[in-house]
CSV table of C-alpha atoms in Angstrom, one decimal:
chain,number,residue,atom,x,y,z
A,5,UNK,CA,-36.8,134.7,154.5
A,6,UNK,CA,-40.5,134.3,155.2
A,7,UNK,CA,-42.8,137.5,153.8
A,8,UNK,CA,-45.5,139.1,155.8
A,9,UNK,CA,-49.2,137.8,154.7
A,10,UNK,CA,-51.7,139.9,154.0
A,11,UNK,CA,-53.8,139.1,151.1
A,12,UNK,CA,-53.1,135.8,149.1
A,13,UNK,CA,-56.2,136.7,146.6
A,14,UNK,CA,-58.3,139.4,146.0
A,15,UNK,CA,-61.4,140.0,148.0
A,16,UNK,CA,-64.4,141.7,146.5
A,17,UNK,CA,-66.6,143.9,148.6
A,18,UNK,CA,-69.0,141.0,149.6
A,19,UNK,CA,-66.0,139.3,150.8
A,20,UNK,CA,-65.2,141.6,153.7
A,21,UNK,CA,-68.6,142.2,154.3
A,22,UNK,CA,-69.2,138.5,154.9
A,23,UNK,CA,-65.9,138.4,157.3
A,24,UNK,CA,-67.4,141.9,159.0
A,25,UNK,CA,-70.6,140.0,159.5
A,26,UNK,CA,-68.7,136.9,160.6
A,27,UNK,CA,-66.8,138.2,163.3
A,28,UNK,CA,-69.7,140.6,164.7
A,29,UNK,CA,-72.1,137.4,165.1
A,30,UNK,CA,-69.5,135.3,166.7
A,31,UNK,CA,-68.0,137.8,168.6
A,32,UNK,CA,-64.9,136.3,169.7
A,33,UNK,CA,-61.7,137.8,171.7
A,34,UNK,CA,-58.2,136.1,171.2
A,35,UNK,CA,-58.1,135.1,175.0
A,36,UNK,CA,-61.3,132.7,173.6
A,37,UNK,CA,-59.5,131.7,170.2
A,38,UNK,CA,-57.0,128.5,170.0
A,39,UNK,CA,-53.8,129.8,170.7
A,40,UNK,CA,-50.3,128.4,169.7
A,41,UNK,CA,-47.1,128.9,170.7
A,42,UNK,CA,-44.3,130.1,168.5
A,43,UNK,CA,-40.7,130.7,168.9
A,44,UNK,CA,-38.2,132.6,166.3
A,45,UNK,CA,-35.8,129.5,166.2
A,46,UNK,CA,-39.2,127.2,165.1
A,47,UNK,CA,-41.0,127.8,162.0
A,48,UNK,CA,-45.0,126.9,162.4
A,49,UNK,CA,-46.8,124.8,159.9
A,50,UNK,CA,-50.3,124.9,159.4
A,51,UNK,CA,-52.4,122.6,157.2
A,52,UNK,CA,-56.2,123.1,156.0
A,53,UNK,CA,-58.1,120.4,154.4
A,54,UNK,CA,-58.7,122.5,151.0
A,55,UNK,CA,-57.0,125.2,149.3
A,56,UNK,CA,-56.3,128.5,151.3
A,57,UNK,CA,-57.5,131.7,149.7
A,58,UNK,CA,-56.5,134.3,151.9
A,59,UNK,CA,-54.5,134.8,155.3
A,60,UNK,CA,-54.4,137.9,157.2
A,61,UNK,CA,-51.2,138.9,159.9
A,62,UNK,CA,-52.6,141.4,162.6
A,63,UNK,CA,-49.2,142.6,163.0
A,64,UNK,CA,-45.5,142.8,162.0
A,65,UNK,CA,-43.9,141.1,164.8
A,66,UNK,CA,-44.9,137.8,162.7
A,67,UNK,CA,-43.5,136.6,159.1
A,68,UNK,CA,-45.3,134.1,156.8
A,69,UNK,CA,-45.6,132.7,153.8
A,70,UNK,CA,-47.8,130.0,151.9
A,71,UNK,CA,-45.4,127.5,150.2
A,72,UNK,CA,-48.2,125.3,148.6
A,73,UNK,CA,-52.0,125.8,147.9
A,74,UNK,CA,-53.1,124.7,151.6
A,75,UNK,CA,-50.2,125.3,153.9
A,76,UNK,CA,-48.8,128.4,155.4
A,77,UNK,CA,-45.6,129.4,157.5
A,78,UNK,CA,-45.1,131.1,160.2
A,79,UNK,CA,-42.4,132.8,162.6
A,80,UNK,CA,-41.8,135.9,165.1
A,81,UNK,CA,-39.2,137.9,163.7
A,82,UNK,CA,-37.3,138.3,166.6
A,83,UNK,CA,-37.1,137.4,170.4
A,84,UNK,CA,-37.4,140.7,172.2
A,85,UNK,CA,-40.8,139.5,173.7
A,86,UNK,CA,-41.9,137.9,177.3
A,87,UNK,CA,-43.5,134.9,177.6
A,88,UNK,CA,-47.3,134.5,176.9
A,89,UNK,CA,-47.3,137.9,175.2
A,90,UNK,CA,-50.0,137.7,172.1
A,91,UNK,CA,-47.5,138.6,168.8
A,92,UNK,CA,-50.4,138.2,166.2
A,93,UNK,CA,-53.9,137.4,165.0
A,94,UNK,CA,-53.8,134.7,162.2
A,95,UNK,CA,-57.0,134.8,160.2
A,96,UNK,CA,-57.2,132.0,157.7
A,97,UNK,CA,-59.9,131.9,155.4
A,98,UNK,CA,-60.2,128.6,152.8
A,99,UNK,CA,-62.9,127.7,149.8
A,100,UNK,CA,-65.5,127.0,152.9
A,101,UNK,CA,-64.4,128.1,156.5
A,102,UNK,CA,-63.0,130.6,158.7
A,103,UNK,CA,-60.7,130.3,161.5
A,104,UNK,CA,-58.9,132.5,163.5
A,105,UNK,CA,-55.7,131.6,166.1
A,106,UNK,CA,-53.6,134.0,168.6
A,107,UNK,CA,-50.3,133.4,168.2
A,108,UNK,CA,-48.3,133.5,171.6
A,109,UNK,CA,-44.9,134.2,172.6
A,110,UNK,CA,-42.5,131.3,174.0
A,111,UNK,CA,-38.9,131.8,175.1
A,112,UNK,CA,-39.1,128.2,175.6
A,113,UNK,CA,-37.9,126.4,172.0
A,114,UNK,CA,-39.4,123.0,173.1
A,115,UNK,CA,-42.8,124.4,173.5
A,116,UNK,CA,-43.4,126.1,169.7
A,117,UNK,CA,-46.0,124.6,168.1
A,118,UNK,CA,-44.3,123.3,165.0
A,119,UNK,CA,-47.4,121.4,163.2
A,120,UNK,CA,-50.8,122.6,163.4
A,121,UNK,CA,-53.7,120.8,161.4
A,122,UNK,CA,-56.6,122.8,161.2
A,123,UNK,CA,-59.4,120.8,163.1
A,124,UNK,CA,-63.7,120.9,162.0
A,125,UNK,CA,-64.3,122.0,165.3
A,126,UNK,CA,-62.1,125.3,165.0
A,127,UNK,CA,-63.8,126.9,161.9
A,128,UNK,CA,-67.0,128.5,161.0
A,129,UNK,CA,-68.8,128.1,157.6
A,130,UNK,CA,-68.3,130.2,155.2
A,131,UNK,CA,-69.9,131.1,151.8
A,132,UNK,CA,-66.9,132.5,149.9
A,133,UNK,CA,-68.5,135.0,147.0
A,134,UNK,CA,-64.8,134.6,145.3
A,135,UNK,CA,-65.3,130.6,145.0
A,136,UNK,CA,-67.9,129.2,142.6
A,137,UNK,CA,-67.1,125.4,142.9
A,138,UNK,CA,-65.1,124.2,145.6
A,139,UNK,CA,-62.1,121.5,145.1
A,140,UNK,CA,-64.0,119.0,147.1
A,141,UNK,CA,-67.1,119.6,145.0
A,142,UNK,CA,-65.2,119.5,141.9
A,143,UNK,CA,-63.2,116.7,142.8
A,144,UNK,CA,-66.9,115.0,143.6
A,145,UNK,CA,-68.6,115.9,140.3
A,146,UNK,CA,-64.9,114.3,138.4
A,147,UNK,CA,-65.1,111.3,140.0
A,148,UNK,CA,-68.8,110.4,139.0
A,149,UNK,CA,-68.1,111.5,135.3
A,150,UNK,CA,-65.1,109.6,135.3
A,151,UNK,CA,-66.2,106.6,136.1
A,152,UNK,CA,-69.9,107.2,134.1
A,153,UNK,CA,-70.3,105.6,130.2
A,154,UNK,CA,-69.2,107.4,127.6
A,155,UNK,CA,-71.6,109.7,125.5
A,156,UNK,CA,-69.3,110.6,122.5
A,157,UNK,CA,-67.8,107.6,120.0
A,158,UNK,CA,-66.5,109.7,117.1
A,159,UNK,CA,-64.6,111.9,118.7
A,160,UNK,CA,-60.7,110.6,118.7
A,161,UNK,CA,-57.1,110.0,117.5
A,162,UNK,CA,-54.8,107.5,116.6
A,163,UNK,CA,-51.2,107.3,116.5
A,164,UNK,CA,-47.7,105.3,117.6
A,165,UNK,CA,-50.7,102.5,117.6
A,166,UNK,CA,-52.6,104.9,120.0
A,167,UNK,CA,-56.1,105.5,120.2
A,168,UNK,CA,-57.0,108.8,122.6
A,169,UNK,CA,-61.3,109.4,122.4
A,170,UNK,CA,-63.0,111.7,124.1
A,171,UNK,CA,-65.7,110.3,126.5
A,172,UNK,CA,-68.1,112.8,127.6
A,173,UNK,CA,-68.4,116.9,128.3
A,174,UNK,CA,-70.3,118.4,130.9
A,175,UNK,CA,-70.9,121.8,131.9
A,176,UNK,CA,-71.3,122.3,135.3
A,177,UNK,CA,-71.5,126.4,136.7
A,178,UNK,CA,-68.6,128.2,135.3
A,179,UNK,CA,-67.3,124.9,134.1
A,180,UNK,CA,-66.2,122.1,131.6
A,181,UNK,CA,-65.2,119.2,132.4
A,182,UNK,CA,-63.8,116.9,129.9
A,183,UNK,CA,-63.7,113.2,130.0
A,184,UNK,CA,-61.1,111.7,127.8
A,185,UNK,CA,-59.1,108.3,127.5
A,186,UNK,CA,-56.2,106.7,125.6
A,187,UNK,CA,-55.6,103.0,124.8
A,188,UNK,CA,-52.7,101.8,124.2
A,189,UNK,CA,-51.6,99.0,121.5
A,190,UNK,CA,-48.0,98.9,121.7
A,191,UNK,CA,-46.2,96.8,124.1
A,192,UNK,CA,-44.1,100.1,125.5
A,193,UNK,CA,-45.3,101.7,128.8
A,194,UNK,CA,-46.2,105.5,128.1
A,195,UNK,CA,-44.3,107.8,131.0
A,196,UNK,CA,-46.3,110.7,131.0
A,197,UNK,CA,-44.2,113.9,130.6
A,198,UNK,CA,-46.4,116.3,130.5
A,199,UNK,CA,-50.2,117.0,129.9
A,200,UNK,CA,-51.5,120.1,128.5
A,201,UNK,CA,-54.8,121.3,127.2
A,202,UNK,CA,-55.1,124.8,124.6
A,203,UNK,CA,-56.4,126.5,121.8
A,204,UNK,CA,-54.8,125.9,118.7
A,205,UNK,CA,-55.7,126.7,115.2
A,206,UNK,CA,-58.2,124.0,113.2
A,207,UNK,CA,-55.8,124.6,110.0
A,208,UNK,CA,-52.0,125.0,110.2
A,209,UNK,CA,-50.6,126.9,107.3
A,210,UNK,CA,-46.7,127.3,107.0
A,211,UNK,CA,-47.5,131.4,105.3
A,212,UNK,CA,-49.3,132.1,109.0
A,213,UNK,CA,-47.9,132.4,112.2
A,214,UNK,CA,-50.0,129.9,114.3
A,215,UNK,CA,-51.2,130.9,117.8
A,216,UNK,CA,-51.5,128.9,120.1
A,217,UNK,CA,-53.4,129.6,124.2
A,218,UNK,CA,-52.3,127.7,127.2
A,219,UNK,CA,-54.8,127.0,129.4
A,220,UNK,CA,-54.6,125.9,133.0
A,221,UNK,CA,-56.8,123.7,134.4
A,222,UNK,CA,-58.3,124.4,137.2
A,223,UNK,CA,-58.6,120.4,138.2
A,224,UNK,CA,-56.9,117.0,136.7
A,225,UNK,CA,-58.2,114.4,138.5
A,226,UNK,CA,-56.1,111.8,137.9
A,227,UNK,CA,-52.0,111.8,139.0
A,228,UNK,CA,-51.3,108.7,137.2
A,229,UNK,CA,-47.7,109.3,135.5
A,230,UNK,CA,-47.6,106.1,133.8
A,231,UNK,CA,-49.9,103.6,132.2
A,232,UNK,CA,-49.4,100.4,129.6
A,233,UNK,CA,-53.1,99.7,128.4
A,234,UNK,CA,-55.2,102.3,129.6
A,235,UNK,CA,-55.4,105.7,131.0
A,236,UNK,CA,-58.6,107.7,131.6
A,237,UNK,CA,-58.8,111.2,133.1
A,238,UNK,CA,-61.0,114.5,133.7
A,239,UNK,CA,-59.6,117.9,133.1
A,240,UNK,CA,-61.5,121.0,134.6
A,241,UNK,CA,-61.2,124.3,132.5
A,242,UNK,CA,-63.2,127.5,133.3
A,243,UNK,CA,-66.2,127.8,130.3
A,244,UNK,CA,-64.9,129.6,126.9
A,245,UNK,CA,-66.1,130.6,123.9
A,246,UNK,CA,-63.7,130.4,120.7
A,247,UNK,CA,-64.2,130.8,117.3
A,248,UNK,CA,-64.8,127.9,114.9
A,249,UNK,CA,-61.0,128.1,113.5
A,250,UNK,CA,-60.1,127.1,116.5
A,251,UNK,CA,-60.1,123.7,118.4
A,252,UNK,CA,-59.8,123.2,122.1
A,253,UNK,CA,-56.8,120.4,122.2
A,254,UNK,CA,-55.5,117.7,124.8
A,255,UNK,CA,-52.3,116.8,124.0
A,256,UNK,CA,-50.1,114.6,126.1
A,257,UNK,CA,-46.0,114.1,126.0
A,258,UNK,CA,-43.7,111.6,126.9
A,259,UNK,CA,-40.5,111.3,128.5
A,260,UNK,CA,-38.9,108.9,127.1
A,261,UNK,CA,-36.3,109.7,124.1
A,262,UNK,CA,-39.2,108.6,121.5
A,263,UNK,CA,-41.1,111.4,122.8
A,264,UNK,CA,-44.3,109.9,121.5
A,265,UNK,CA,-46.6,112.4,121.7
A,266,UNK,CA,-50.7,112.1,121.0
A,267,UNK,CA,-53.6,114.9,121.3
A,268,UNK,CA,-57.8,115.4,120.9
A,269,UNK,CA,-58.7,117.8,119.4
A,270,UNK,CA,-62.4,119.4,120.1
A,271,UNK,CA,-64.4,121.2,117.8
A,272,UNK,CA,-66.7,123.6,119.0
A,273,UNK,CA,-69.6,122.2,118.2
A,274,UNK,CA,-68.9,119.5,120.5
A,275,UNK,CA,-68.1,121.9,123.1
A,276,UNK,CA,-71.5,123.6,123.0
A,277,UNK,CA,-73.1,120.3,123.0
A,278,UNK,CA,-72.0,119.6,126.7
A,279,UNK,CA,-74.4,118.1,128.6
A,280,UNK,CA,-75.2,119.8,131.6
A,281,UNK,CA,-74.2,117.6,135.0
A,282,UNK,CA,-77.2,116.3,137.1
A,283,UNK,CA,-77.3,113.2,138.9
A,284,UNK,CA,-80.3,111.2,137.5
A,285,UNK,CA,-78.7,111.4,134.0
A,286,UNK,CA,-75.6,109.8,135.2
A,287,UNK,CA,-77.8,107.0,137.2
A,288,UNK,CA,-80.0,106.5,134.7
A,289,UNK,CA,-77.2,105.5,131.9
């Protein structure tokens, strides 16, 4: 059973203000908006081209949900309507756009929109106050890093005849992004179980209880799940301070029974170092 959609993520005050202003410039009635057709025996899928950050129902006679980051689902919760009456408003609002459809009634199960991509000509720009980095921009600033030489040489581990360095850190806005790769020596294929990066302690001591802080990435560039000489990836984590008993770690898993494991660990130093991301630095190395 679908849920009603109202808000997916918070909006600060200059987020409705920038919708209010929005909608009074482009001044727009649903009989002028796209309109699709729904039904209460089909579910309707739309698709943006980035990650969703909020949806807004105008009514209850429509259920939703939002099953994965860009995608939502929708469906009249009943069939006590006439054809071509307007059940809903579906605002959609992403990292960068706005886009609005009217959602109309069919009794007619052939004739439900099912899939709906969200075309460029269908949304208006949008400056999201809640967004400081898009995916697309992040994804953008990644890809040059990750394929840009590497400043650090002394930063690494080795083990299972493993070598995992860490290539570069940049801080870019409210970010860092760290380059790191692994080589590998031994003649087995690493399947990669799991990667995680956190903040453990510098020292272990068997008297202490040791603490250790997930962190979630807000980006990892690369999906690779398997590699036999070489891996390289970028992880994106919001910036941090920590203190200097603490290291910021990259540890990756494996699957197999062996369960090799290796990780890079950060000092802080090296973290405060970051270079910060411009383009003629990366072209001119």
């Amino acid at each position: 059973m679908m849920n009603r959609i109202r808000f997916i993520s918070g909006l600060v005050p200059g987020m409705l203000l920038s919708l209010a202003t929005l909608s009074a410039s482009a001044q727009i009635t649903y009989e002028e908006m796209e309109q699709l057709t729904v039904n209460e025996r089909v579910t309707t899928v739309i698709t943006a081209s980035e990650p969703i950050r909020f949806v807004d129902i105008s009514t209850d006679m429509v259920a939703g949900d939002q099953p994965i980051d860009n995608t939502i689902r929708l469906k009249p919760k009943d069939n006590v309507h006439a054809d071509g009456e307007v059940l809903a408003v579906v605002t959609i609002v992403t990292e960068r756009y706005r886009t609005q459809y009217a959602l109309l009634y069919t009794t007619r199960m052939q004739e439900a929109v099912t899939d709906k991509e969200i075309h460029f000509s269908e949304c208006l720009p949008y400056n999201n106050p809640a967004v400081s980095m898009s995916l697309a921009d992040m994804t953008q600033y990644a890809r040059r890093i990750w394929s840009s030489p590497a400043m650090y040489r002394n930063v690494g581990t080795r083990m299972h005849r493993m070598t995992m360095r860490l290539n570069n850190i940049y801080a870019v806005g409210e970010y860092f992004f760290i380059d790191f790769s692994v080589e590998n020596r031994a003649n087995i294929r690493f399947d990669i179980d799991e990667l995680r990066v956190k903040l453990s302690d510098k020292k272990l001591s068997k008297a202490t209880n040791t603490q250790i802080i997930e962190l979630t990435p807000a980006l990892v560039l690369e999906n690779a799940k398997s590699f036999k000489h070489g891996y390289r990836n970028v992880v994106v984590v919001k910036k941090m301070t920590f203190p200097n008993d603490k290291v910021l770690t990259i540890e990756m898993s494996e699957k197999q029974i062996s369960g090799r494991s290796i990780s890079l660990s950060i000092d802080y130093e090296d973290v405060l170092s970051a270079d910060s991301f411009n383009k003629v630095l990366l072209e001119g190395r």
